[in-house]
Tab-separated table of C-alpha atoms and ligand atoms in Angstrom:
chain	number	residue	atom	x	y	z
A	24	MET	CA	79.260	88.138	152.839
A	25	PRO	CA	78.758	84.445	152.430
A	26	ARG	CA	76.938	82.134	150.096
A	27	VAL	CA	73.779	80.841	151.713
A	28	VAL	CA	71.422	78.187	150.340
A	29	PHE	CA	67.731	78.003	151.258
A	30	LEU	CA	66.622	74.386	151.080
A	31	GLY	CA	63.058	73.222	151.585
A	32	PRO	CA	59.917	71.958	149.889
A	33	PRO	CA	57.865	74.176	147.607
A	34	GLY	CA	55.578	76.415	149.636
A	35	ALA	CA	57.880	76.483	152.675
A	36	GLY	CA	58.326	80.252	152.380
A	37	LYS	CA	61.831	80.321	150.888
A	38	GLY	CA	61.025	83.050	148.363
A	39	THR	CA	59.434	85.399	150.889
A	40	GLN	CA	62.305	84.974	153.348
A	41	ALA	CA	64.993	85.152	150.671
A	42	LYS	CA	63.740	88.494	149.363
A	43	SER	CA	63.945	90.189	152.749
A	44	LEU	CA	67.139	88.532	153.984
A	45	ALA	CA	69.047	89.205	150.753
A	46	LYS	CA	68.132	92.876	151.058
A	47	ASP	CA	69.353	92.985	154.683
A	48	LEU	CA	72.603	91.216	153.848
A	49	GLY	CA	73.219	93.272	150.707
A	50	ILE	CA	73.598	90.206	148.493
A	51	PRO	CA	71.434	89.190	145.509
A	52	HIS	CA	68.525	86.789	145.852
A	53	LEU	CA	69.266	84.123	143.289
A	54	SER	CA	66.144	82.117	142.531
A	55	THR	CA	66.504	79.663	139.653
A	56	GLY	CA	62.683	79.428	139.570
A	57	ASP	CA	62.445	83.218	139.037
A	58	LEU	CA	65.223	83.155	136.420
A	59	LEU	CA	63.497	80.321	134.546
A	60	ARG	CA	60.083	82.024	134.694
A	61	GLU	CA	61.697	85.200	133.357
A	62	ALA	CA	63.133	83.210	130.435
A	63	VAL	CA	59.671	81.713	129.814
A	64	ARG	CA	58.078	85.189	129.797
A	65	GLU	CA	60.742	86.496	127.431
A	66	LYS	CA	60.222	83.434	125.188
A	67	THR	CA	63.945	82.689	124.875
A	68	SER	CA	64.748	79.238	123.470
A	69	LEU	CA	65.884	78.140	126.943
A	70	GLY	CA	62.594	79.435	128.373
A	71	GLU	CA	60.527	77.549	125.834
A	72	GLU	CA	62.406	74.349	126.591
A	73	ALA	CA	62.045	74.828	130.362
A	74	ASP	CA	58.335	75.729	130.260
A	75	VAL	CA	57.149	72.154	129.665
A	76	TYR	CA	58.961	70.871	132.758
A	77	ILE	CA	57.859	73.784	134.958
A	78	ARG	CA	54.176	73.380	134.079
A	79	ALA	CA	54.373	69.671	134.890
A	80	GLY	CA	56.092	70.357	138.224
A	81	ARG	CA	59.201	68.420	137.157
A	82	LEU	CA	62.833	69.501	137.412
A	83	VAL	CA	64.223	71.351	134.402
A	84	PRO	CA	67.300	69.486	133.050
A	85	ASP	CA	70.462	70.318	135.019
A	86	ALA	CA	72.352	71.713	132.015
A	87	LEU	CA	69.686	74.364	131.306
A	88	VAL	CA	69.443	75.470	134.918
A	89	LEU	CA	73.208	75.578	135.259
A	90	ARG	CA	73.508	77.803	132.209
A	91	ILE	CA	71.012	80.349	133.500
A	92	LEU	CA	72.490	80.264	137.020
A	93	LYS	CA	76.086	80.756	135.853
A	94	GLU	CA	75.077	83.729	133.713
A	95	ARG	CA	73.438	85.362	136.718
A	96	LEU	CA	76.326	84.513	139.070
A	97	ALA	CA	78.824	86.133	136.715
A	98	ARG	CA	77.267	89.564	137.246
A	99	PRO	CA	79.248	91.926	139.524
A	100	ASP	CA	76.611	92.131	142.268
A	101	ALA	CA	76.947	88.392	142.919
A	102	GLN	CA	80.694	88.506	143.528
A	103	PRO	CA	80.585	89.247	147.289
A	104	GLY	CA	78.025	86.503	147.977
A	105	ALA	CA	74.564	85.273	147.084
A	106	LEU	CA	71.452	83.768	148.558
A	107	PHE	CA	70.482	80.677	146.556
A	108	ASP	CA	66.772	79.887	146.563
A	109	GLY	CA	65.729	76.748	144.690
A	110	TYR	CA	69.240	75.655	143.718
A	111	PRO	CA	70.593	73.008	144.174
A	112	ARG	CA	67.610	70.662	143.705
A	113	ASN	CA	69.462	67.337	143.392
A	114	LEU	CA	72.841	65.828	144.277
A	115	ALA	CA	74.363	66.488	140.840
A	116	GLN	CA	73.544	70.205	141.157
A	117	ALA	CA	74.923	70.311	144.708
A	118	ARG	CA	78.230	68.807	143.566
A	119	GLU	CA	78.341	71.207	140.635
A	120	LEU	CA	77.770	74.196	142.936
A	121	THR	CA	80.547	73.084	145.289
A	122	GLY	CA	82.858	73.189	142.268
A	123	PHE	CA	82.200	76.762	141.161
A	124	ALA	CA	80.660	78.544	144.192
A	125	PRO	CA	81.183	76.693	147.502
A	126	VAL	CA	78.399	77.233	149.997
A	127	ASP	CA	78.988	78.486	153.542
A	128	ARG	CA	75.624	77.704	155.129
A	129	VAL	CA	72.450	75.831	154.233
A	130	ILE	CA	69.204	76.783	155.970
A	131	SER	CA	66.645	74.008	155.725
A	132	PHE	CA	62.959	74.926	156.076
A	133	VAL	CA	61.127	72.304	158.139
A	134	ILE	CA	57.353	72.282	157.679
A	135	PRO	CA	54.530	69.686	157.664
A	136	GLU	CA	53.091	68.747	154.247
A	137	PRO	CA	49.429	69.756	154.907
A	138	ILE	CA	50.570	73.353	155.500
A	139	LEU	CA	52.495	73.297	152.212
A	140	LEU	CA	49.484	72.194	150.202
A	141	GLU	CA	47.393	74.958	151.686
A	142	ARG	CA	50.034	77.622	151.129
A	143	LEU	CA	50.723	76.623	147.528
A	144	THR	CA	47.169	76.477	146.287
A	145	GLN	CA	46.292	79.824	147.921
A	146	ARG	CA	49.191	81.866	146.676
A	147	TRP	CA	49.164	84.723	144.208
A	148	ASN	CA	51.889	87.166	143.221
A	149	CYS	CA	52.383	90.522	141.605
A	150	PRO	CA	53.948	90.076	138.131
A	151	LYS	CA	55.391	93.602	138.341
A	152	CYS	CA	57.085	93.897	141.759
A	153	GLY	CA	57.129	90.222	142.828
A	154	THR	CA	55.236	90.699	146.107
A	155	LEU	CA	53.751	87.396	147.311
A	156	TYR	CA	50.249	87.083	148.750
A	157	ASN	CA	48.300	84.236	150.317
A	158	LEU	CA	44.508	84.328	150.279
A	159	ALA	CA	44.358	82.654	153.704
A	160	THR	CA	47.181	84.312	155.616
A	161	ARG	CA	48.252	87.417	153.721
A	162	PRO	CA	45.475	88.589	151.381
A	163	PRO	CA	45.838	91.796	149.376
A	164	LYS	CA	43.824	94.756	150.706
A	165	GLN	CA	41.760	94.811	147.506
A	166	THR	CA	40.864	91.438	145.951
A	167	GLY	CA	43.142	90.470	143.061
A	168	VAL	CA	45.241	93.648	143.113
A	169	CYS	CA	48.783	94.350	144.406
A	170	ASP	CA	48.868	96.605	147.507
A	171	LEU	CA	52.064	98.287	146.348
A	172	ASP	CA	51.460	99.126	142.692
A	173	GLY	CA	47.870	98.185	141.839
A	174	THR	CA	48.884	95.518	139.297
A	175	THR	CA	46.472	92.595	138.760
A	176	LEU	CA	47.750	89.556	140.682
A	177	VAL	CA	48.510	86.256	138.927
A	178	GLN	CA	48.914	82.629	139.984
A	179	ARG	CA	51.930	80.559	138.963
A	180	SER	CA	51.343	78.007	136.194
A	181	ASP	CA	52.641	75.258	138.501
A	182	ASP	CA	50.478	76.065	141.538
A	183	ARG	CA	47.606	73.909	140.235
A	184	ILE	CA	46.932	70.910	142.459
A	185	ASP	CA	48.338	68.257	140.048
A	186	ALA	CA	51.588	70.154	139.495
A	187	VAL	CA	51.820	70.875	143.224
A	188	ARG	CA	51.607	67.158	144.025
A	189	MET	CA	54.311	66.405	141.477
A	190	ARG	CA	56.573	69.130	142.906
A	191	LEU	CA	56.191	67.684	146.411
A	192	LEU	CA	57.026	64.223	145.087
A	193	VAL	CA	60.066	65.520	143.188
A	194	TYR	CA	61.188	67.287	146.348
A	195	ALA	CA	60.919	64.113	148.444
A	196	GLU	CA	62.724	61.964	145.882
A	197	GLN	CA	65.410	64.262	144.493
A	198	THR	CA	65.911	67.266	146.762
A	199	ALA	CA	65.412	65.877	150.280
A	200	PRO	CA	68.602	63.712	150.000
A	201	LEU	CA	70.538	67.007	149.986
A	202	LEU	CA	69.701	67.415	153.668
A	203	GLU	CA	71.934	64.479	154.531
A	204	HIS	CA	74.597	65.655	152.062
A	205	TYR	CA	74.888	69.080	153.729
A	206	ARG	CA	74.504	67.647	157.231
A	207	MET	CA	77.546	65.472	156.569
A	208	LEU	CA	79.441	68.565	155.407
A	209	GLY	CA	78.560	70.225	158.749
A	210	ILE	CA	76.893	73.282	157.225
A	211	LEU	CA	73.193	72.424	157.627
A	212	THR	CA	70.958	74.458	159.967
A	213	PRO	CA	67.300	73.349	160.143
A	214	ILE	CA	64.729	75.962	161.118
A	215	ASP	CA	61.043	75.687	161.986
A	216	ALA	CA	59.245	77.233	158.990
A	217	THR	CA	55.762	77.297	160.523
A	218	GLY	CA	54.246	80.540	161.836
A	219	THR	CA	54.249	84.060	160.460
A	220	PRO	CA	56.885	85.358	158.013
A	221	GLU	CA	58.196	87.591	160.830
A	222	GLN	CA	58.646	84.626	163.193
A	223	VAL	CA	60.396	82.549	160.534
A	224	GLY	CA	62.589	85.498	159.524
A	225	HIS	CA	63.649	85.965	163.118
A	226	ARG	CA	64.582	82.258	163.440
A	227	ILE	CA	66.693	82.421	160.283
A	228	ARG	CA	68.577	85.540	161.358
A	229	THR	CA	69.257	84.052	164.798
A	230	ALA	CA	70.434	80.804	163.204
A	231	LEU	CA	72.814	82.658	160.865
A	232	GLU	CA	74.226	84.772	163.723
A	233	HIS	CA	74.974	81.643	165.752
A	234	ALA	CA	76.244	79.508	162.876
A	235	PRO	CA	79.836	78.369	163.412
B	319	LIG	P1	60.609	77.327	142.281
B	319	LIG	O1	60.181	78.715	141.955
B	319	LIG	O2	61.939	77.265	142.952
B	319	LIG	O3	59.555	76.539	143.005
B	319	LIG	O4	60.815	76.567	140.866
B	319	LIG	C1	59.741	76.416	139.967
B	319	LIG	C2	60.078	75.361	138.946
B	319	LIG	O5	61.244	75.752	138.207
B	319	LIG	C3	60.412	73.980	139.514
B	319	LIG	O6	59.268	73.194	139.791
B	319	LIG	C4	61.261	73.401	138.381
B	319	LIG	O7	60.441	73.010	137.292
B	319	LIG	C5	62.061	74.627	137.938
B	319	LIG	N1	63.323	74.775	138.704
B	319	LIG	C6	63.670	75.776	139.552
B	319	LIG	N2	64.889	75.588	140.055
B	319	LIG	C7	65.331	74.424	139.526
B	319	LIG	C8	66.528	73.679	139.671
B	319	LIG	N3	67.524	74.076	140.484
B	319	LIG	N4	66.643	72.524	138.953
B	319	LIG	C9	65.669	72.109	138.131
B	319	LIG	N5	64.509	72.748	137.962
B	319	LIG	C10	64.330	73.907	138.650
């Protein structure tokens, strides 16, 4: 199985889609955001260094992210392929990735900014199983509690409105140029990321089936 990158602004639904697609394809879901948050929770020195940037909605320095990504990629389950979610985030990271794990296909999530703002500020997740909820579109059955395991839901430290605005700005300035980079390489497939998770999931699967 191939290496696929999910590219898109924060709140576009990459995490939700990546979890289900990775399971279907039998490849690991490799989210640098999740790996960094895990390091923060475990209070490793890398996590403590990264925490300041994450809370501010800024990019963590390339060298730190690369270290955590390479460690994860070296594990046996990532040998057949991987679904990258949140990496690369700038041109330097994209060039780096081409060097050690060339990408076969990049799915770009296309979505208007007002929808992103609404999705980001309404989202909660289960710290135990990782299930994502949205108070507007996918609320838990019981307020504040995970449907699957009853754990109390939490909000991400960077889903506050000021950090959200910074993340959108960082995306526009540093990550959006990757669209042109991958388009030039002939491996970019844009998909409409509005609608329900099922609709978006269907578009992604169709796009991957028809990719050259
Ligand atoms: P995400 O969960 O992908 O939205 O990432 C959350 C935060 O983790 C970002 O706002 C950055 O602070 C940091 N982060 C995740 N991936 C990267 C990356 N590839 N490069 C730099 N920072 C990252």
